[in-house]
Amino acid sequence: MYGKALGLFLFISSAIYAQNTTYTLKGSIEDNQYNGKKVYLQQLNDTRDGFVNIDSTTVKDNSFSFTKAAQAKEPALRFISTEAPINYAPAFFLAEPGEIVLAIGRKNKIKGTPRNNSFQDFSNLQDSLNNEIETVVQKYSQLLQTSGNQDKMMKEGQAIMKELQESRYSFAKENINNDLGEFIALSSFEVLTPDQVLELTSLMRPEFRNSDLGQQVISYYEAKNLKVAGAPYKDITLKDPMGNNISLSDYVGKHKVVLIDFWASWCGPCIKEMPHVIEAYNQYKDKGFEIVGVSMDEDQARWLGAIDRLNMTWPQMSDLKGWKSAAAKLYGIDSIPYTLLIDQDGKIIDSNLRGTQLLNKLQELLD
């Protein structure tokens, strides 16, 4: 569940506190094949790209234990890895003073101290919600074969996903000043809103926020936040096909609804979508609608050739840097085609409208 986030988390500095007490970790492994094998108590290394062994012991009767110093104020994250055969990802716990019980299996279980108990409660809730989502997905798949109420089932699934999102956000925020809170936050970025991500990163320790990785994460989600309905657009200046500087502000905020269309001549789905964009432009260009094409091309000849071939008569701009385009970075564009519909005051109305969705929205706004 947390494998994707581990690579990110390995870069984060651990908290250091002077006052120490002790904890005892009592561990068990459900698989008999680990008897006689070693388990390793680990922490992150200095470069945060791997682990350092703190200690090791041998599994006997499916059990093992460690007693170590604990950081009294904010406990650090520790990992348990197993010697081959390796069937389990590293288990983790907070090195909090007291007795900690860790059961390693297909689903790890942790208990014994307040923060570890809190994490297990959180984990149980996540498992329960994931099971509910799986049930909804199965029912929805069955309804697709019938005339059942798919909309009702879809809303039920969305409500569970919302609860899953909020529970991850709340737990991360409550624990953001310890290793576990940061770890949960980083493992949750894909399911949280940009606002939630930015709030959590603002609460993280300076070691993360000021690192190269932290700055990349913050910049990426600030850009994603631009694409939320109601957010103001951000201006950018690039070259038009004649090599002249043009800006989004030349068109946005001029009493027109503007579609910013991110595309490229090499993008098959973009070319397939273009007839719908052209239809929308021809139908509404005289009713207060404009399009600004922002190309992710690198080859000028291909860019200009596609504009001519497809009869794209609206303004176009590009810095011919492909995915390194300043526009892609500014707006967090990582796939195309992608569109942003901007209102007369320069605020985002909607994003990524495709096919008849764009026509229906323009009809609502301009007819």
mmCIF file of C-alpha atoms in Angstrom:
data_model
loop_
_atom_site.group_PDB
_atom_site.id
_atom_site.type_symbol
_atom_site.label_atom_id
_atom_site.label_comp_id
_atom_site.label_asym_id
_atom_site.label_seq_id
_atom_site.Cartn_x
_atom_site.Cartn_y
_atom_site.Cartn_z
ATOM 1 C CA MET A 1 0.000 0.000 0.000
ATOM 2 C CA TYR A 2 2.834 2.340 0.778
ATOM 3 C CA GLY A 3 5.436 1.024 -1.684
ATOM 4 C CA LYS A 4 5.147 3.936 -4.128
ATOM 5 C CA ALA A 5 5.644 6.468 -1.373
ATOM 6 C CA LEU A 6 8.700 4.772 0.107
ATOM 7 C CA GLY A 7 11.020 6.051 -2.640
ATOM 8 C CA LEU A 8 9.952 9.607 -1.853
ATOM 9 C CA PHE A 9 10.116 9.137 1.899
ATOM 10 C CA LEU A 10 13.700 7.887 1.791
ATOM 11 C CA PHE A 11 14.835 11.452 1.112
ATOM 12 C CA ILE A 12 13.347 12.969 4.236
ATOM 13 C CA SER A 13 15.482 13.796 7.272
ATOM 14 C CA SER A 14 14.628 12.079 10.550
ATOM 15 C CA ALA A 15 13.928 14.176 13.644
ATOM 16 C CA ILE A 16 16.611 14.239 16.331
ATOM 17 C CA TYR A 17 15.766 14.681 19.964
ATOM 18 C CA ALA A 18 18.106 14.547 22.926
ATOM 19 C CA GLN A 19 16.050 12.810 25.592
ATOM 20 C CA ASN A 20 15.871 9.025 25.214
ATOM 21 C CA THR A 21 14.013 6.234 26.988
ATOM 22 C CA THR A 22 13.546 2.664 25.761
ATOM 23 C CA TYR A 23 11.121 0.562 23.816
ATOM 24 C CA THR A 24 10.822 -3.200 23.447
ATOM 25 C CA LEU A 25 9.601 -4.533 20.120
ATOM 26 C CA LYS A 26 8.061 -7.983 20.349
ATOM 27 C CA GLY A 27 7.679 -9.317 16.838
ATOM 28 C CA SER A 28 6.145 -12.359 15.222
ATOM 29 C CA ILE A 29 6.081 -13.699 11.652
ATOM 30 C CA GLU A 30 3.204 -15.865 10.521
ATOM 31 C CA ASP A 31 5.310 -17.868 8.040
ATOM 32 C CA ASN A 32 7.258 -20.819 9.505
ATOM 33 C CA GLN A 33 9.929 -20.607 6.805
ATOM 34 C CA TYR A 34 11.516 -17.659 8.626
ATOM 35 C CA ASN A 35 12.474 -19.698 11.682
ATOM 36 C CA GLY A 36 16.254 -19.672 11.930
ATOM 37 C CA LYS A 37 16.447 -16.682 9.590
ATOM 38 C CA LYS A 38 17.565 -13.192 10.541
ATOM 39 C CA VAL A 39 15.430 -10.107 10.854
ATOM 40 C CA TYR A 40 16.993 -6.650 10.700
ATOM 41 C CA LEU A 41 16.075 -3.534 12.641
ATOM 42 C CA GLN A 42 16.729 -0.601 10.289
ATOM 43 C CA GLN A 43 16.624 3.144 9.897
ATOM 44 C CA LEU A 44 17.091 5.369 6.867
ATOM 45 C CA ASN A 45 20.664 6.059 5.801
ATOM 46 C CA ASP A 46 22.220 9.535 5.657
ATOM 47 C CA THR A 47 21.451 10.019 1.965
ATOM 48 C CA ARG A 48 17.871 8.721 2.424
ATOM 49 C CA ASP A 49 18.163 6.337 -0.500
ATOM 50 C CA GLY A 50 18.320 3.101 1.474
ATOM 51 C CA PHE A 51 18.463 1.516 4.912
ATOM 52 C CA VAL A 52 21.106 1.134 7.607
ATOM 53 C CA ASN A 53 20.986 -1.905 9.867
ATOM 54 C CA ILE A 54 20.802 -0.964 13.540
ATOM 55 C CA ASP A 55 20.681 -4.528 14.849
ATOM 56 C CA SER A 56 19.666 -8.050 13.890
ATOM 57 C CA THR A 57 18.380 -11.141 15.597
ATOM 58 C CA THR A 58 17.212 -14.637 14.690
ATOM 59 C CA VAL A 59 13.593 -15.746 14.419
ATOM 60 C CA LYS A 60 12.767 -18.583 16.820
ATOM 61 C CA ASP A 61 9.320 -20.128 17.091
ATOM 62 C CA ASN A 62 8.080 -17.431 14.713
ATOM 63 C CA SER A 63 9.145 -14.710 17.179
ATOM 64 C CA PHE A 64 11.875 -12.117 17.711
ATOM 65 C CA SER A 65 12.460 -9.047 19.879
ATOM 66 C CA PHE A 66 14.554 -5.874 20.189
ATOM 67 C CA THR A 67 15.032 -3.467 23.079
ATOM 68 C CA LYS A 68 16.422 -0.077 22.097
ATOM 69 C CA ALA A 69 16.598 3.586 23.045
ATOM 70 C CA ALA A 70 13.515 5.583 22.069
ATOM 71 C CA GLN A 71 13.246 9.238 21.217
ATOM 72 C CA ALA A 72 10.957 10.517 23.899
ATOM 73 C CA LYS A 73 9.461 13.611 22.272
ATOM 74 C CA GLU A 74 8.811 12.576 18.667
ATOM 75 C CA PRO A 75 9.489 8.896 17.959
ATOM 76 C CA ALA A 76 11.367 7.998 14.796
ATOM 77 C CA LEU A 77 10.203 5.572 12.151
ATOM 78 C CA ARG A 78 11.950 2.197 12.224
ATOM 79 C CA PHE A 79 11.791 -0.719 9.797
ATOM 80 C CA ILE A 80 11.927 -4.497 10.120
ATOM 81 C CA SER A 81 13.264 -6.395 7.105
ATOM 82 C CA THR A 82 13.549 -10.134 6.737
ATOM 83 C CA GLU A 83 16.331 -12.321 5.424
ATOM 84 C CA ALA A 84 15.552 -14.334 2.276
ATOM 85 C CA PRO A 85 13.125 -15.789 1.384
ATOM 86 C CA ILE A 86 11.654 -12.275 1.242
ATOM 87 C CA ASN A 87 7.879 -12.379 0.916
ATOM 88 C CA TYR A 88 7.110 -9.241 2.865
ATOM 89 C CA ALA A 89 7.857 -5.592 2.291
ATOM 90 C CA PRO A 90 9.665 -3.919 5.214
ATOM 91 C CA ALA A 91 7.306 -3.485 8.170
ATOM 92 C CA PHE A 92 7.482 -0.211 10.003
ATOM 93 C CA PHE A 93 6.657 1.115 13.472
ATOM 94 C CA LEU A 94 7.262 4.178 15.604
ATOM 95 C CA ALA A 95 10.046 3.726 18.145
ATOM 96 C CA GLU A 96 7.896 5.035 20.976
ATOM 97 C CA PRO A 97 8.721 4.292 24.639
ATOM 98 C CA GLY A 98 6.960 1.181 25.914
ATOM 99 C CA GLU A 99 6.225 -2.324 24.671
ATOM 100 C CA ILE A 100 5.322 -2.584 20.977
ATOM 101 C CA VAL A 101 3.853 -5.730 19.446
ATOM 102 C CA LEU A 102 4.344 -6.204 15.703
ATOM 103 C CA ALA A 103 2.796 -9.117 13.813
ATOM 104 C CA ILE A 104 4.253 -9.457 10.306
ATOM 105 C CA GLY A 105 2.167 -11.134 7.648
ATOM 106 C CA ARG A 106 0.264 -10.385 4.486
ATOM 107 C CA LYS A 107 -1.254 -7.561 6.526
ATOM 108 C CA ASN A 108 0.947 -6.318 9.319
ATOM 109 C CA LYS A 109 -0.570 -5.513 12.722
ATOM 110 C CA ILE A 110 0.925 -3.138 15.289
ATOM 111 C CA LYS A 111 -0.149 -2.285 18.861
ATOM 112 C CA GLY A 112 1.093 -1.391 22.317
ATOM 113 C CA THR A 113 1.848 2.339 22.422
ATOM 114 C CA PRO A 114 -0.424 5.323 21.709
ATOM 115 C CA ARG A 115 0.925 6.325 18.282
ATOM 116 C CA ASN A 116 1.288 2.762 17.054
ATOM 117 C CA ASN A 117 -2.251 1.989 18.257
ATOM 118 C CA SER A 118 -3.462 5.094 16.453
ATOM 119 C CA PHE A 119 -1.778 3.981 13.254
ATOM 120 C CA GLN A 120 -3.394 0.520 13.494
ATOM 121 C CA ASP A 121 -6.836 2.100 13.941
ATOM 122 C CA PHE A 122 -6.133 4.213 10.860
ATOM 123 C CA SER A 123 -4.943 1.171 8.922
ATOM 124 C CA ASN A 124 -8.063 -0.805 9.903
ATOM 125 C CA LEU A 125 -10.266 2.014 8.651
ATOM 126 C CA GLN A 126 -8.360 2.154 5.365
ATOM 127 C CA ASP A 127 -8.760 -1.609 4.885
ATOM 128 C CA SER A 128 -12.473 -1.393 5.624
ATOM 129 C CA LEU A 129 -13.013 1.454 3.165
ATOM 130 C CA ASN A 130 -10.961 -0.285 0.476
ATOM 131 C CA ASN A 131 -13.096 -3.411 0.932
ATOM 132 C CA GLU A 132 -16.248 -1.303 0.596
ATOM 133 C CA ILE A 133 -14.921 0.265 -2.600
ATOM 134 C CA GLU A 134 -14.108 -3.178 -4.018
ATOM 135 C CA THR A 135 -17.667 -4.316 -3.263
ATOM 136 C CA VAL A 136 -19.116 -1.239 -4.962
ATOM 137 C CA VAL A 137 -16.903 -1.740 -8.020
ATOM 138 C CA GLN A 138 -18.059 -5.358 -8.325
ATOM 139 C CA LYS A 139 -21.726 -4.347 -8.035
ATOM 140 C CA TYR A 140 -21.213 -1.543 -10.540
ATOM 141 C CA SER A 141 -19.630 -3.961 -13.020
ATOM 142 C CA GLN A 142 -22.641 -6.242 -12.683
ATOM 143 C CA LEU A 143 -25.055 -3.348 -13.164
ATOM 144 C CA LEU A 144 -23.331 -2.395 -16.412
ATOM 145 C CA GLN A 145 -24.685 -5.643 -17.833
ATOM 146 C CA THR A 146 -28.240 -4.753 -16.795
ATOM 147 C CA SER A 147 -30.479 -1.707 -16.538
ATOM 148 C CA GLY A 148 -29.648 -1.217 -12.865
ATOM 149 C CA ASN A 149 -29.087 2.139 -11.171
ATOM 150 C CA GLN A 150 -25.462 2.780 -12.120
ATOM 151 C CA ASP A 151 -25.639 6.454 -11.103
ATOM 152 C CA LYS A 152 -26.628 5.556 -7.538
ATOM 153 C CA MET A 153 -23.799 3.037 -7.306
ATOM 154 C CA MET A 154 -21.321 5.539 -8.725
ATOM 155 C CA LYS A 155 -22.318 8.117 -6.099
ATOM 156 C CA GLU A 156 -21.947 5.502 -3.363
ATOM 157 C CA GLY A 157 -18.427 4.728 -4.556
ATOM 158 C CA GLN A 158 -17.540 8.420 -4.715
ATOM 159 C CA ALA A 159 -18.756 8.913 -1.133
ATOM 160 C CA ILE A 160 -16.522 6.083 0.098
ATOM 161 C CA MET A 161 -13.559 7.466 -1.835
ATOM 162 C CA LYS A 162 -14.196 10.839 -0.198
ATOM 163 C CA GLU A 163 -14.153 9.224 3.247
ATOM 164 C CA LEU A 164 -10.936 7.393 2.370
ATOM 165 C CA GLN A 165 -9.362 10.660 1.243
ATOM 166 C CA GLU A 166 -10.446 12.580 4.331
ATOM 167 C CA SER A 167 -9.253 9.879 6.731
ATOM 168 C CA ARG A 168 -5.780 9.847 5.173
ATOM 169 C CA TYR A 169 -5.619 13.640 5.224
ATOM 170 C CA SER A 170 -6.756 13.861 8.862
ATOM 171 C CA PHE A 171 -4.360 11.188 10.120
ATOM 172 C CA ALA A 172 -1.415 12.715 8.278
ATOM 173 C CA LYS A 173 -2.226 16.176 9.599
ATOM 174 C CA GLU A 174 -2.572 14.963 13.196
ATOM 175 C CA ASN A 175 0.849 13.303 12.987
ATOM 176 C CA ILE A 176 2.636 15.648 10.607
ATOM 177 C CA ASN A 177 5.366 16.508 13.134
ATOM 178 C CA ASN A 178 6.581 12.925 13.350
ATOM 179 C CA ASP A 179 8.065 10.503 10.844
ATOM 180 C CA LEU A 180 4.870 8.473 10.513
ATOM 181 C CA GLY A 181 2.728 11.496 9.681
ATOM 182 C CA GLU A 182 5.133 12.553 6.942
ATOM 183 C CA PHE A 183 5.237 9.016 5.609
ATOM 184 C CA ILE A 184 1.438 8.756 5.441
ATOM 185 C CA ALA A 185 1.224 12.193 3.829
ATOM 186 C CA LEU A 186 3.714 11.252 1.139
ATOM 187 C CA SER A 187 1.942 7.955 0.490
ATOM 188 C CA SER A 188 -1.374 9.791 0.091
ATOM 189 C CA PHE A 189 -0.517 12.547 -2.386
ATOM 190 C CA GLU A 190 -2.179 10.757 -5.290
ATOM 191 C CA VAL A 191 -5.551 10.584 -3.511
ATOM 192 C CA LEU A 192 -5.530 14.018 -1.861
ATOM 193 C CA THR A 193 -6.589 17.326 -3.372
ATOM 194 C CA PRO A 194 -3.851 19.825 -4.308
ATOM 195 C CA ASP A 195 -5.030 22.073 -1.454
ATOM 196 C CA GLN A 196 -4.633 19.251 1.046
ATOM 197 C CA VAL A 197 -1.184 18.332 -0.271
ATOM 198 C CA LEU A 198 0.013 21.931 -0.083
ATOM 199 C CA GLU A 199 -1.323 22.316 3.451
ATOM 200 C CA LEU A 200 0.453 19.151 4.603
ATOM 201 C CA THR A 201 3.743 20.112 2.963
ATOM 202 C CA SER A 202 3.534 23.544 4.623
ATOM 203 C CA LEU A 203 3.357 21.784 7.997
ATOM 204 C CA MET A 204 6.250 19.404 7.327
ATOM 205 C CA ARG A 205 9.695 19.946 8.714
ATOM 206 C CA PRO A 206 12.009 22.385 6.892
ATOM 207 C CA GLU A 207 14.336 19.513 5.936
ATOM 208 C CA PHE A 208 11.667 18.285 3.539
ATOM 209 C CA ARG A 209 10.205 21.600 2.382
ATOM 210 C CA ASN A 210 13.614 23.057 1.531
ATOM 211 C CA SER A 211 14.991 19.945 -0.179
ATOM 212 C CA ASP A 212 15.031 19.612 -3.967
ATOM 213 C CA LEU A 213 12.345 16.949 -3.699
ATOM 214 C CA GLY A 214 10.213 19.130 -1.437
ATOM 215 C CA GLN A 215 10.410 22.067 -3.827
ATOM 216 C CA GLN A 216 9.483 19.816 -6.757
ATOM 217 C CA VAL A 217 6.462 18.443 -4.891
ATOM 218 C CA ILE A 218 5.311 21.916 -3.842
ATOM 219 C CA SER A 219 5.744 23.371 -7.352
ATOM 220 C CA TYR A 220 3.921 20.417 -8.924
ATOM 221 C CA TYR A 221 0.892 20.676 -6.644
ATOM 222 C CA GLU A 222 0.793 24.462 -6.842
ATOM 223 C CA ALA A 223 0.482 23.962 -10.595
ATOM 224 C CA LYS A 224 -2.213 21.322 -10.139
ATOM 225 C CA ASN A 225 -4.090 23.723 -7.902
ATOM 226 C CA LEU A 226 -4.289 26.129 -10.834
ATOM 227 C CA LYS A 227 -6.547 23.672 -12.629
ATOM 228 C CA VAL A 228 -9.233 23.628 -9.931
ATOM 229 C CA ALA A 229 -12.541 25.244 -10.895
ATOM 230 C CA GLY A 230 -12.717 28.786 -9.536
ATOM 231 C CA ALA A 231 -8.952 29.299 -9.454
ATOM 232 C CA PRO A 232 -7.600 32.316 -11.362
ATOM 233 C CA TYR A 233 -5.562 31.557 -14.468
ATOM 234 C CA LYS A 234 -1.845 32.389 -14.562
ATOM 235 C CA ASP A 235 -0.389 34.317 -17.443
ATOM 236 C CA ILE A 236 2.481 33.107 -19.590
ATOM 237 C CA THR A 237 4.265 34.498 -22.633
ATOM 238 C CA LEU A 238 5.503 32.252 -25.470
ATOM 239 C CA LYS A 239 6.155 32.577 -29.209
ATOM 240 C CA ASP A 240 3.472 32.473 -31.861
ATOM 241 C CA PRO A 241 4.061 30.691 -35.206
ATOM 242 C CA MET A 242 5.646 33.871 -36.607
ATOM 243 C CA GLY A 243 8.122 34.092 -33.719
ATOM 244 C CA ASN A 244 6.380 36.974 -31.965
ATOM 245 C CA ASN A 245 5.752 37.055 -28.223
ATOM 246 C CA ILE A 246 2.131 36.506 -27.275
ATOM 247 C CA SER A 247 0.590 36.043 -23.829
ATOM 248 C CA LEU A 248 -2.525 34.359 -22.508
ATOM 249 C CA SER A 249 -3.495 37.767 -21.140
ATOM 250 C CA ASP A 250 -3.792 39.008 -24.724
ATOM 251 C CA TYR A 251 -6.969 36.911 -24.908
ATOM 252 C CA VAL A 252 -8.080 35.976 -21.375
ATOM 253 C CA GLY A 253 -10.113 38.584 -19.497
ATOM 254 C CA LYS A 254 -11.188 40.345 -22.670
ATOM 255 C CA HIS A 255 -14.898 39.652 -22.147
ATOM 256 C CA LYS A 256 -14.592 36.243 -23.791
ATOM 257 C CA VAL A 257 -14.724 32.628 -22.663
ATOM 258 C CA VAL A 258 -11.306 31.199 -23.538
ATOM 259 C CA LEU A 259 -10.265 27.581 -24.006
ATOM 260 C CA ILE A 260 -6.564 26.928 -23.371
ATOM 261 C CA ASP A 261 -5.838 23.824 -25.431
ATOM 262 C CA PHE A 262 -2.626 21.918 -24.593
ATOM 263 C CA TRP A 263 -1.731 19.714 -27.555
ATOM 264 C CA ALA A 264 1.084 18.570 -29.887
ATOM 265 C CA SER A 265 1.412 17.543 -33.525
ATOM 266 C CA TRP A 266 2.770 14.117 -32.471
ATOM 267 C CA CYS A 267 -0.125 13.416 -30.086
ATOM 268 C CA GLY A 268 -2.604 10.987 -31.679
ATOM 269 C CA PRO A 269 -5.412 11.600 -29.160
ATOM 270 C CA CYS A 270 -4.957 15.365 -29.663
ATOM 271 C CA ILE A 271 -5.411 15.019 -33.433
ATOM 272 C CA LYS A 272 -8.425 12.744 -32.904
ATOM 273 C CA GLU A 273 -10.002 15.310 -30.566
ATOM 274 C CA MET A 274 -9.327 18.297 -32.840
ATOM 275 C CA PRO A 275 -12.507 18.016 -35.013
ATOM 276 C CA HIS A 276 -14.587 18.530 -31.847
ATOM 277 C CA VAL A 277 -12.502 21.583 -30.915
ATOM 278 C CA ILE A 278 -12.852 22.985 -34.440
ATOM 279 C CA GLU A 279 -16.618 22.431 -34.359
ATOM 280 C CA ALA A 280 -16.866 24.281 -31.046
ATOM 281 C CA TYR A 281 -14.753 27.156 -32.358
ATOM 282 C CA ASN A 282 -16.730 27.555 -35.565
ATOM 283 C CA GLN A 283 -20.043 27.449 -33.710
ATOM 284 C CA TYR A 284 -19.170 29.891 -30.907
ATOM 285 C CA LYS A 285 -16.324 32.144 -32.105
ATOM 286 C CA ASP A 286 -18.810 34.896 -32.928
ATOM 287 C CA LYS A 287 -20.604 34.520 -29.590
ATOM 288 C CA GLY A 288 -17.716 35.398 -27.293
ATOM 289 C CA PHE A 289 -15.538 32.264 -27.499
ATOM 290 C CA GLU A 290 -11.783 32.103 -28.161
ATOM 291 C CA ILE A 291 -9.175 29.325 -28.163
ATOM 292 C CA VAL A 292 -5.452 29.596 -27.454
ATOM 293 C CA GLY A 293 -3.453 26.546 -28.489
ATOM 294 C CA VAL A 294 -0.393 25.741 -26.360
ATOM 295 C CA SER A 295 1.819 23.225 -28.135
ATOM 296 C CA MET A 296 4.126 20.680 -26.505
ATOM 297 C CA ASP A 297 6.014 20.326 -29.783
ATOM 298 C CA GLU A 298 9.791 20.501 -30.228
ATOM 299 C CA ASP A 299 9.890 20.534 -34.037
ATOM 300 C CA GLN A 300 8.698 23.849 -35.458
ATOM 301 C CA ALA A 301 8.015 22.482 -38.941
ATOM 302 C CA ARG A 302 5.785 19.712 -37.570
ATOM 303 C CA TRP A 303 3.997 22.208 -35.325
ATOM 304 C CA LEU A 304 3.301 24.653 -38.158
ATOM 305 C CA GLY A 305 2.392 21.829 -40.540
ATOM 306 C CA ALA A 306 -0.225 20.468 -38.137
ATOM 307 C CA ILE A 307 -1.740 23.918 -37.611
ATOM 308 C CA ASP A 308 -2.134 24.337 -41.390
ATOM 309 C CA ARG A 309 -3.241 20.775 -42.092
ATOM 310 C CA LEU A 310 -5.911 20.762 -39.386
ATOM 311 C CA ASN A 311 -7.096 24.295 -40.215
ATOM 312 C CA MET A 312 -6.584 25.552 -36.651
ATOM 313 C CA THR A 313 -7.344 29.224 -37.180
ATOM 314 C CA TRP A 314 -7.150 30.357 -33.556
ATOM 315 C CA PRO A 315 -4.030 31.790 -31.798
ATOM 316 C CA GLN A 316 -1.185 29.383 -31.126
ATOM 317 C CA MET A 317 1.859 29.561 -28.830
ATOM 318 C CA SER A 318 4.845 27.373 -27.959
ATOM 319 C CA ASP A 319 8.436 27.515 -26.720
ATOM 320 C CA LEU A 320 9.182 24.274 -28.653
ATOM 321 C CA LYS A 321 10.567 22.565 -25.532
ATOM 322 C CA GLY A 322 8.193 19.610 -25.444
ATOM 323 C CA TRP A 323 7.454 18.398 -21.921
ATOM 324 C CA LYS A 324 10.010 20.904 -20.621
ATOM 325 C CA SER A 325 7.739 23.689 -21.794
ATOM 326 C CA ALA A 326 7.295 26.554 -19.336
ATOM 327 C CA ALA A 327 3.542 26.231 -19.839
ATOM 328 C CA ALA A 328 3.546 22.531 -18.918
ATOM 329 C CA LYS A 329 5.515 23.311 -15.772
ATOM 330 C CA LEU A 330 3.319 26.263 -14.821
ATOM 331 C CA TYR A 331 0.050 24.349 -15.189
ATOM 332 C CA GLY A 332 1.259 20.888 -14.134
ATOM 333 C CA ILE A 333 0.464 19.327 -17.499
ATOM 334 C CA ASP A 334 1.617 15.708 -17.607
ATOM 335 C CA SER A 335 -0.679 14.356 -20.318
ATOM 336 C CA ILE A 336 -2.343 15.739 -23.438
ATOM 337 C CA PRO A 337 -4.783 16.622 -24.831
ATOM 338 C CA TYR A 338 -5.694 18.806 -21.877
ATOM 339 C CA THR A 339 -7.932 21.866 -21.834
ATOM 340 C CA LEU A 340 -8.808 24.625 -19.404
ATOM 341 C CA LEU A 341 -11.969 26.654 -19.925
ATOM 342 C CA ILE A 342 -11.590 30.206 -18.580
ATOM 343 C CA ASP A 343 -14.458 32.622 -17.926
ATOM 344 C CA GLN A 344 -14.674 36.294 -18.882
ATOM 345 C CA ASP A 345 -13.023 37.311 -15.595
ATOM 346 C CA GLY A 346 -10.043 34.975 -15.930
ATOM 347 C CA LYS A 347 -11.212 32.206 -13.581
ATOM 348 C CA ILE A 348 -11.224 28.517 -14.454
ATOM 349 C CA ILE A 349 -14.695 27.171 -15.215
ATOM 350 C CA ASP A 350 -13.825 23.563 -16.016
ATOM 351 C CA SER A 351 -10.993 21.383 -17.227
ATOM 352 C CA ASN A 352 -10.343 18.625 -19.742
ATOM 353 C CA LEU A 353 -13.679 18.838 -21.493
ATOM 354 C CA ARG A 354 -13.804 16.396 -24.392
ATOM 355 C CA GLY A 355 -16.053 15.891 -27.401
ATOM 356 C CA THR A 356 -19.647 16.992 -26.838
ATOM 357 C CA GLN A 357 -18.817 18.016 -23.251
ATOM 358 C CA LEU A 358 -17.215 21.206 -24.575
ATOM 359 C CA LEU A 359 -20.143 21.993 -26.868
ATOM 360 C CA ASN A 360 -22.632 21.398 -24.058
ATOM 361 C CA LYS A 361 -20.699 23.691 -21.704
ATOM 362 C CA LEU A 362 -20.440 26.459 -24.309
ATOM 363 C CA GLN A 363 -24.148 26.142 -25.036
ATOM 364 C CA GLU A 364 -24.812 26.602 -21.323
ATOM 365 C CA LEU A 365 -22.522 29.636 -21.127
ATOM 366 C CA LEU A 366 -23.038 31.435 -24.442
ATOM 367 C CA ASP A 367 -26.387 30.484 -26.005
#
